[in-house]
mmCIF file of C-alpha atoms and ligand atoms in Angstrom:
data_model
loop_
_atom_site.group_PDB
_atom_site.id
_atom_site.type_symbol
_atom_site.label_atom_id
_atom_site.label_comp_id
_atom_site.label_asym_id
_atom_site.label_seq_id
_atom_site.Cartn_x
_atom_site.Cartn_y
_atom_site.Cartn_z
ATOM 1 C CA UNK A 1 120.093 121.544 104.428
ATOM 2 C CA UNK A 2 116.949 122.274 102.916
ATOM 3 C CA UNK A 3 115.144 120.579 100.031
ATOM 4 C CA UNK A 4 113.753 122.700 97.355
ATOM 5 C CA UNK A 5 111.673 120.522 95.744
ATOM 6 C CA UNK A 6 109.667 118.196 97.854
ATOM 7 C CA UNK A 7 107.499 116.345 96.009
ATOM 8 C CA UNK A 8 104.735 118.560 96.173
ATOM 9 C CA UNK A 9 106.445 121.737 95.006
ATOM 10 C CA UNK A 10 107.150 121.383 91.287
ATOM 11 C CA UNK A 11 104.937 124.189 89.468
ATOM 12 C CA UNK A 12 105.233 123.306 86.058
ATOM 13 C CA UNK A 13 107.121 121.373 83.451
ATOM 14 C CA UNK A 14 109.904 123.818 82.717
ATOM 15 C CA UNK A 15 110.526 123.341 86.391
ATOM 16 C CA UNK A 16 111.015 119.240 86.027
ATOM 17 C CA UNK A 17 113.655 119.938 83.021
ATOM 18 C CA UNK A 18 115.509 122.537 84.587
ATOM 19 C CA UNK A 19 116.031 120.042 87.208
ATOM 20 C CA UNK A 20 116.331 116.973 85.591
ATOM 21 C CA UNK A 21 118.542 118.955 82.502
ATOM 22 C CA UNK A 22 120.601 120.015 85.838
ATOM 23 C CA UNK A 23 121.804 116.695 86.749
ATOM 24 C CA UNK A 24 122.471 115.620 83.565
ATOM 25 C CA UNK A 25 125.087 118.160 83.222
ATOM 26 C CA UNK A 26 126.232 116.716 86.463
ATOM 27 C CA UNK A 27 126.783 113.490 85.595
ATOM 28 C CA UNK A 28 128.017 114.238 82.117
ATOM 29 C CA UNK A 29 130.870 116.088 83.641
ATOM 30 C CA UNK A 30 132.071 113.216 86.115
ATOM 31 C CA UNK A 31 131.476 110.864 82.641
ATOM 32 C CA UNK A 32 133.676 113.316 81.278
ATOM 33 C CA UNK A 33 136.497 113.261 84.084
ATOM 34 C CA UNK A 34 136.671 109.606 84.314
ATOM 35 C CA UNK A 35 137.074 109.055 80.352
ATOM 36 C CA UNK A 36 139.843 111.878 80.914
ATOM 37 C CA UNK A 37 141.433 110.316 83.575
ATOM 38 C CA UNK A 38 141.281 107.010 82.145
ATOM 39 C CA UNK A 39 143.239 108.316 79.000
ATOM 40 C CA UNK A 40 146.183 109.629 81.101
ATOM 41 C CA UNK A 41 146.946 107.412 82.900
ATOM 42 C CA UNK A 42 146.318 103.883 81.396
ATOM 43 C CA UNK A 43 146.141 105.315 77.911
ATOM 44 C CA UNK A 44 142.949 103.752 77.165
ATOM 45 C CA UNK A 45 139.703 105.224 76.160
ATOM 46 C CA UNK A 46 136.627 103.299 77.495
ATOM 47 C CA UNK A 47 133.853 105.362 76.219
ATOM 48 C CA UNK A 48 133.084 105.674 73.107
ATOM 49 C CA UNK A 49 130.350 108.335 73.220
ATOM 50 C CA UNK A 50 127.659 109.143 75.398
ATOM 51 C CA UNK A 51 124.126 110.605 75.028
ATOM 52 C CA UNK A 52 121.804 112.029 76.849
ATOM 53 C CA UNK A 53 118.069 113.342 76.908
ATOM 54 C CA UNK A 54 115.264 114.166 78.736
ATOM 55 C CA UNK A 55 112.178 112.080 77.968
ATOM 56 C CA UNK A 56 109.215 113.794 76.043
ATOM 57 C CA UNK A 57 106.132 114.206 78.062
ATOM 58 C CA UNK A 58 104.048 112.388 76.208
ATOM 59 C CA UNK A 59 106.249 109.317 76.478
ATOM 60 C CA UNK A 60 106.475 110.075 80.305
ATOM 61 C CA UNK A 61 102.366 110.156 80.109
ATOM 62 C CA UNK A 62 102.395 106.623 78.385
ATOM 63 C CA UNK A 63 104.477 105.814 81.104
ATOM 64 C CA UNK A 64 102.407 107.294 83.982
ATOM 65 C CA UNK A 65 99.262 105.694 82.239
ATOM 66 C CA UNK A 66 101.217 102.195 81.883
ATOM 67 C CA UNK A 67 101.799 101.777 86.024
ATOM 68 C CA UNK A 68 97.872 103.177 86.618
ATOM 69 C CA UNK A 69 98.951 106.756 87.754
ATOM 70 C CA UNK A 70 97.208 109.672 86.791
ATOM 71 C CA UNK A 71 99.387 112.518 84.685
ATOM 72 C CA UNK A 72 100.148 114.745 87.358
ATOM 73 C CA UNK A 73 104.014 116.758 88.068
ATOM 74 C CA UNK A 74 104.123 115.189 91.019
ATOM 75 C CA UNK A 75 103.500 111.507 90.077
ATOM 76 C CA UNK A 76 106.431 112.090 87.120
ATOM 77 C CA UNK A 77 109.081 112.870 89.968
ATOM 78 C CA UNK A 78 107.679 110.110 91.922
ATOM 79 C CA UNK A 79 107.167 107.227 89.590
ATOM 80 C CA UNK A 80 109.331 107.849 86.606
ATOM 81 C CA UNK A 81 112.589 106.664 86.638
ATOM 82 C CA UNK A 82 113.880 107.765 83.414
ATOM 83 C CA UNK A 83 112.989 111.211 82.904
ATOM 84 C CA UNK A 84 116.601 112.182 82.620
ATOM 85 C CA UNK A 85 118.534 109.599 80.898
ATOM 86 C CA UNK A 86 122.020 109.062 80.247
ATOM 87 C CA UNK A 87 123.148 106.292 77.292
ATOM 88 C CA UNK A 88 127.191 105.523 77.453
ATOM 89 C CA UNK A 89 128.246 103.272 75.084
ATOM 90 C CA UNK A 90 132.111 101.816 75.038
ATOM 91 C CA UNK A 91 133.486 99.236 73.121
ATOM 92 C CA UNK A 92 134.111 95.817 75.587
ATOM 93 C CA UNK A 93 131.915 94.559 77.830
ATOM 94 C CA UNK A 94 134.232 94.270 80.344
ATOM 95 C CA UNK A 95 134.454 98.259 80.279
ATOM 96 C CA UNK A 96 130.699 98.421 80.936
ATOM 97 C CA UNK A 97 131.473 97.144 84.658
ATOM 98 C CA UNK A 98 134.717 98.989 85.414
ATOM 99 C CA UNK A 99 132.597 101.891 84.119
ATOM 100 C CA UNK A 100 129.647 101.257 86.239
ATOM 101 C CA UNK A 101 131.492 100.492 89.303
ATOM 102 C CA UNK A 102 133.563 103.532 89.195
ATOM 103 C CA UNK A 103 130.192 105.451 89.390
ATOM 104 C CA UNK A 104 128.545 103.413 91.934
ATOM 105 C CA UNK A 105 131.598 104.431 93.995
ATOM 106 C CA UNK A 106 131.310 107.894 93.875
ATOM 107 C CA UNK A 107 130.145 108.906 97.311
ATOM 108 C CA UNK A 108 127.542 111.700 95.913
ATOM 109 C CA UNK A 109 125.954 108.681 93.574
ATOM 110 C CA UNK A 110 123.369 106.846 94.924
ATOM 111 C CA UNK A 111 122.547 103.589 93.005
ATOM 112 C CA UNK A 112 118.954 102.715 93.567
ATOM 113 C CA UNK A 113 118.567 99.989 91.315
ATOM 114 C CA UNK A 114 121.193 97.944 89.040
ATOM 115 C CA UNK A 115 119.221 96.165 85.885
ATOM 116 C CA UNK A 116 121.965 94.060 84.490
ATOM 117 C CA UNK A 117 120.556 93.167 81.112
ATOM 118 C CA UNK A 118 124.148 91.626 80.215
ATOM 119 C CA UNK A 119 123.883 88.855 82.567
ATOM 120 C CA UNK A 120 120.241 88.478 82.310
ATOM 121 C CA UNK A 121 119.121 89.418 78.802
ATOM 122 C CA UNK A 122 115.252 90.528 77.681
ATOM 123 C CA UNK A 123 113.068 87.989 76.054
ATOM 124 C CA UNK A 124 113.404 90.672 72.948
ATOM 125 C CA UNK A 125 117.497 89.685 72.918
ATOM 126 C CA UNK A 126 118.142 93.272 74.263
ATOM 127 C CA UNK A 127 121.947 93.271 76.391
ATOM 128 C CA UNK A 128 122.507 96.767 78.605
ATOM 129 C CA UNK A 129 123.240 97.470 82.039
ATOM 130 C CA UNK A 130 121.040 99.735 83.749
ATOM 131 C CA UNK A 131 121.302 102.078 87.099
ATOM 132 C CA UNK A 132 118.935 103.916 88.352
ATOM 133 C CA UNK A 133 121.007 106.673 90.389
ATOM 134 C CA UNK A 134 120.615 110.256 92.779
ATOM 135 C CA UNK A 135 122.503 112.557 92.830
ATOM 136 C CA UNK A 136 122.459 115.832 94.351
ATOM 137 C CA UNK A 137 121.972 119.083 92.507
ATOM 138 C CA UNK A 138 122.687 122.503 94.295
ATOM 139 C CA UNK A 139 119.973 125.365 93.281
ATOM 140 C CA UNK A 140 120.289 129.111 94.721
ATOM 141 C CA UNK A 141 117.463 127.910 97.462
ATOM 142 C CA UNK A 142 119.155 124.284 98.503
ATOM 143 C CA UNK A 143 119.549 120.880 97.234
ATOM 144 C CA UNK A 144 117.412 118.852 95.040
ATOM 145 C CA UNK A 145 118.348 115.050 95.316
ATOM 146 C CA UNK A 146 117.982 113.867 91.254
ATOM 147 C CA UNK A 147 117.084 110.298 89.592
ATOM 148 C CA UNK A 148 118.944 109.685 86.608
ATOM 149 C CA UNK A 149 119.094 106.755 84.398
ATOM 150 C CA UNK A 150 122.423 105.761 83.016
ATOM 151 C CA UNK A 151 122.280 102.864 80.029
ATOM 152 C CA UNK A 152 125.384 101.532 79.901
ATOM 153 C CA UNK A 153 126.597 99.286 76.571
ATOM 154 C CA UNK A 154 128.872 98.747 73.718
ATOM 155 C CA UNK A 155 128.800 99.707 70.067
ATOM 156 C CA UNK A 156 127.247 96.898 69.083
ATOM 157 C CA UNK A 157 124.895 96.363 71.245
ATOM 158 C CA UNK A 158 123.242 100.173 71.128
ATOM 159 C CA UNK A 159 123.719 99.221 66.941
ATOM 160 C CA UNK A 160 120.822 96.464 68.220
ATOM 161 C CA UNK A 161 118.741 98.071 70.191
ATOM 162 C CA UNK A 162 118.421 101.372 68.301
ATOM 163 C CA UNK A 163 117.641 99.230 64.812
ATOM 164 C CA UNK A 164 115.130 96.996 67.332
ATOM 165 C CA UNK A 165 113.691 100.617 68.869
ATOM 166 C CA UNK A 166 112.741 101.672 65.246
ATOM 167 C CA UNK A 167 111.465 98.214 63.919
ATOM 168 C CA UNK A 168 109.259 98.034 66.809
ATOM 169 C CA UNK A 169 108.232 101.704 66.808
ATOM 170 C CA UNK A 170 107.299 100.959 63.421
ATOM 171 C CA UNK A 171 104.971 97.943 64.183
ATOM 172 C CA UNK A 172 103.411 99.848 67.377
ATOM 173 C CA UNK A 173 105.400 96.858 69.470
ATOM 174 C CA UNK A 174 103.766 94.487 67.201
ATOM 175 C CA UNK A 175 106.289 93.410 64.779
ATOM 176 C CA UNK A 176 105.786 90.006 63.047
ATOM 177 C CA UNK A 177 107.015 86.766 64.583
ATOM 178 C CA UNK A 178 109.873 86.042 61.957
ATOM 179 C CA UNK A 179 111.012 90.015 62.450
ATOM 180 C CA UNK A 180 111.092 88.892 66.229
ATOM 181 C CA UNK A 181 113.021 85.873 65.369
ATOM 182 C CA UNK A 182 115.350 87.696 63.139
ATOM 183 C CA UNK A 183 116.259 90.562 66.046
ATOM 184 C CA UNK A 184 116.935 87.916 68.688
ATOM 185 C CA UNK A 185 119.245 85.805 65.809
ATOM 186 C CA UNK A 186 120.923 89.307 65.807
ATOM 187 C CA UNK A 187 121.020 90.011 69.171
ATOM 188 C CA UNK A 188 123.360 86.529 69.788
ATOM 189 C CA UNK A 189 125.362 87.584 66.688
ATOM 190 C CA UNK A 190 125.997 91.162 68.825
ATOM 191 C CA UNK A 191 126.830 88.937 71.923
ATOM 192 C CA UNK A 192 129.440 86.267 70.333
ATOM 193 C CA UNK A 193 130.965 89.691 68.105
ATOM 194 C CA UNK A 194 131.068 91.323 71.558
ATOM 195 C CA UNK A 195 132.790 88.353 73.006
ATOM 196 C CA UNK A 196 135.257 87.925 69.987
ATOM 197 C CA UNK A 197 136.319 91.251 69.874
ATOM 198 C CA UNK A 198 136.714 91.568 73.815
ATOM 199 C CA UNK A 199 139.264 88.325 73.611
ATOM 200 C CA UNK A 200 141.353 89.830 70.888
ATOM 201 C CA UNK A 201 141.486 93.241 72.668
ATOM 202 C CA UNK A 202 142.810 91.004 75.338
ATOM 203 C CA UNK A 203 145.485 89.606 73.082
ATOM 204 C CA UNK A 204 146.142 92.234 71.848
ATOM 205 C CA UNK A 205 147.154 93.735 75.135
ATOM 206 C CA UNK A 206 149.230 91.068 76.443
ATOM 207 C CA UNK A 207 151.336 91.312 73.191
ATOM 208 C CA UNK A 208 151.816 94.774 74.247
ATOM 209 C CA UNK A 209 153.119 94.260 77.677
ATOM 210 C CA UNK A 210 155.296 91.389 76.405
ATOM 211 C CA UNK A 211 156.674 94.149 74.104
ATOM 212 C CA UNK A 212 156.960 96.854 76.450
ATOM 213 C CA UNK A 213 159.164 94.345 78.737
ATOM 214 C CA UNK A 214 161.404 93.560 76.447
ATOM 215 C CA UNK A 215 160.280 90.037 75.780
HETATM 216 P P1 0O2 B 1 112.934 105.441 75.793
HETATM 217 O O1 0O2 B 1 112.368 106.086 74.573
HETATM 218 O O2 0O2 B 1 114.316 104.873 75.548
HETATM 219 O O3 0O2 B 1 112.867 106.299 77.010
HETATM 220 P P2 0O2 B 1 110.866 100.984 84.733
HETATM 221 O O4 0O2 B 1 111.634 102.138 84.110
HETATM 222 O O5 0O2 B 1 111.673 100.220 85.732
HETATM 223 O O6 0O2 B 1 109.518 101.416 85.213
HETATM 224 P P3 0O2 B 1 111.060 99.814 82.173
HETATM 225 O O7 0O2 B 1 110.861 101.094 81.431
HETATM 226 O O8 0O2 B 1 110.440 98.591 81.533
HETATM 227 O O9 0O2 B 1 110.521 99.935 83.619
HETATM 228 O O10 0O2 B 1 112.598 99.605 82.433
HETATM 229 P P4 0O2 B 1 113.716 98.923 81.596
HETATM 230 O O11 0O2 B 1 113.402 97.519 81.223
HETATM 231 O O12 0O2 B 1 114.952 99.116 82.405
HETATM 232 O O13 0O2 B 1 113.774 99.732 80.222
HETATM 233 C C1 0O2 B 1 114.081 101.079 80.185
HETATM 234 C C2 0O2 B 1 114.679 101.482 78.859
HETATM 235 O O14 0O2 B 1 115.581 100.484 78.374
HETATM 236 C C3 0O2 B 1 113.687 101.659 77.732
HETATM 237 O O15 0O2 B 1 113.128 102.929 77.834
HETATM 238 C C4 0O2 B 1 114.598 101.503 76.515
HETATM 239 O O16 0O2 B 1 115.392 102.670 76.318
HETATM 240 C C5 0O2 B 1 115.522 100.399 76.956
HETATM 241 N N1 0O2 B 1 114.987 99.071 76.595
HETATM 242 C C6 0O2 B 1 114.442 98.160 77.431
HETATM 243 N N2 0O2 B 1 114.090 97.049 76.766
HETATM 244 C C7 0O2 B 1 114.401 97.256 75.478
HETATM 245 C C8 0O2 B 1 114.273 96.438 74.280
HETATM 246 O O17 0O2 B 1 113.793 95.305 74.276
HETATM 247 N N3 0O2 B 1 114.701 97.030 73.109
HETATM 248 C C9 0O2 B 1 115.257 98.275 73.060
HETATM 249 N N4 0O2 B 1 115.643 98.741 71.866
HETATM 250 N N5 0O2 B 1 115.373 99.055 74.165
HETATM 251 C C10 0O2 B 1 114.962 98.553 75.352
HETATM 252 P P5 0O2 B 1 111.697 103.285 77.229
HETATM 253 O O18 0O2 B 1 110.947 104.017 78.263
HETATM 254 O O19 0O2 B 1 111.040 102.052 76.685
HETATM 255 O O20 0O2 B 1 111.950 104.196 76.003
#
């Protein structure tokens, strides 16, 4: 099988999205079938929603210029993870795992790194679960292996981090102390609302199956 793009080959930047807007689809559509799947047959919903982009190039310089690498096509394909991202956000924690795990296992996905921000949160407060995965994407010439980055976390926890994003965005990453303070105070708020809700969902659901037995 030949590769299309070796590192070397990418002409221009409407040649990175096409390829990184590529596997996106990709991955939105096995998203897609496991949410599907998981509605027939356990009658459940995990995912809430899911977004996706492809990062602007002048956030991908920043990035480049961050690590010490010069802004060239190349060094984006090489060094930068995130160019095509994917955010899914579901409502329990405990559907974050079963959600990554059931991509980790599909044979095509290759995880190359796991971030779990859940177990290990940032000094910021900020809870997500991060993969870095390849896939493969078929062009008319051969196959392209893909990085994506899938964000994976629940409603309240993307309700965090996108009101931390702007703060900080705001301040230039230099947001005063007691703002700081604030976010993290909010940030154990999300956890313990994440953990409440999670235990009455599980309540909730062994009422149900007493009820459905007959008991
Ligand atoms: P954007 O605009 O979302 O793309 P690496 O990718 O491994 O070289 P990096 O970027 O530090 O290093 O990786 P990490 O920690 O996994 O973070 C990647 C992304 O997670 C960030 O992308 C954010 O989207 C999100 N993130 C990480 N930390 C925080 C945080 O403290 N607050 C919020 N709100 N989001 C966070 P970008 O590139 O920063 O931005």
């Amino acid at each position: 099988m030949n590769l299309k793009l070796s590192d070397g080959d990418i002409r221009s930047w409407e040649e990175v999205q096409l390829r990184y807007n590529s596997a996106l689809k990709q991955m939105n559509t096995k998203i897609e079938i496991l949410n599907d799947e998981f509605k027939e047959i356990h009658r459940y919903n995990p995912i809430e929603h899911v977004k996706s982009r492809i990062k602007t190039p002048e956030s991908i310089v920043k990035k480049l210029r961050r690590d010490g690498y010069e802004s060239t096509l190349e060094n984006m394909v090489n060094y930068v993870n995130d160019i095509a991202g994917i955010r899914i956000i579901c409502s329990f924690t405990s559907d974050i795992y079963r959600i990554a795990d059931m991509l980790a296992s599909q044979q095509d996905i290759q995880v190359l790194t796991v971030k779990d921000y859940m177990m290990n949160p940032k000094k910021s407060g900020y809870r997500s679960y991060h993969m870095i995965v390849q896939i493969p994407v078929y062009f008319s010439d051969g196959l392209d292996e893909v990085k994506v980055e899938v964000q994976i976390r629940t409603v309240a926890m993307d309700f965090w981090a996108s009101l931390e994003h702007k703060i900080q965005y705001k301040f230039e990453g230099q947001a005063p102390a007691h703002i700081n303070a604030e976010l993290f105070e909010c940030a154990r708020m999300v956890a313990e609302l994440d953990a409440k809700m999670l235990s009455l969902n599980d309540e909730i659901l062994e009422f149900s199956g007493l009820e459905e037995r007959g008991a």
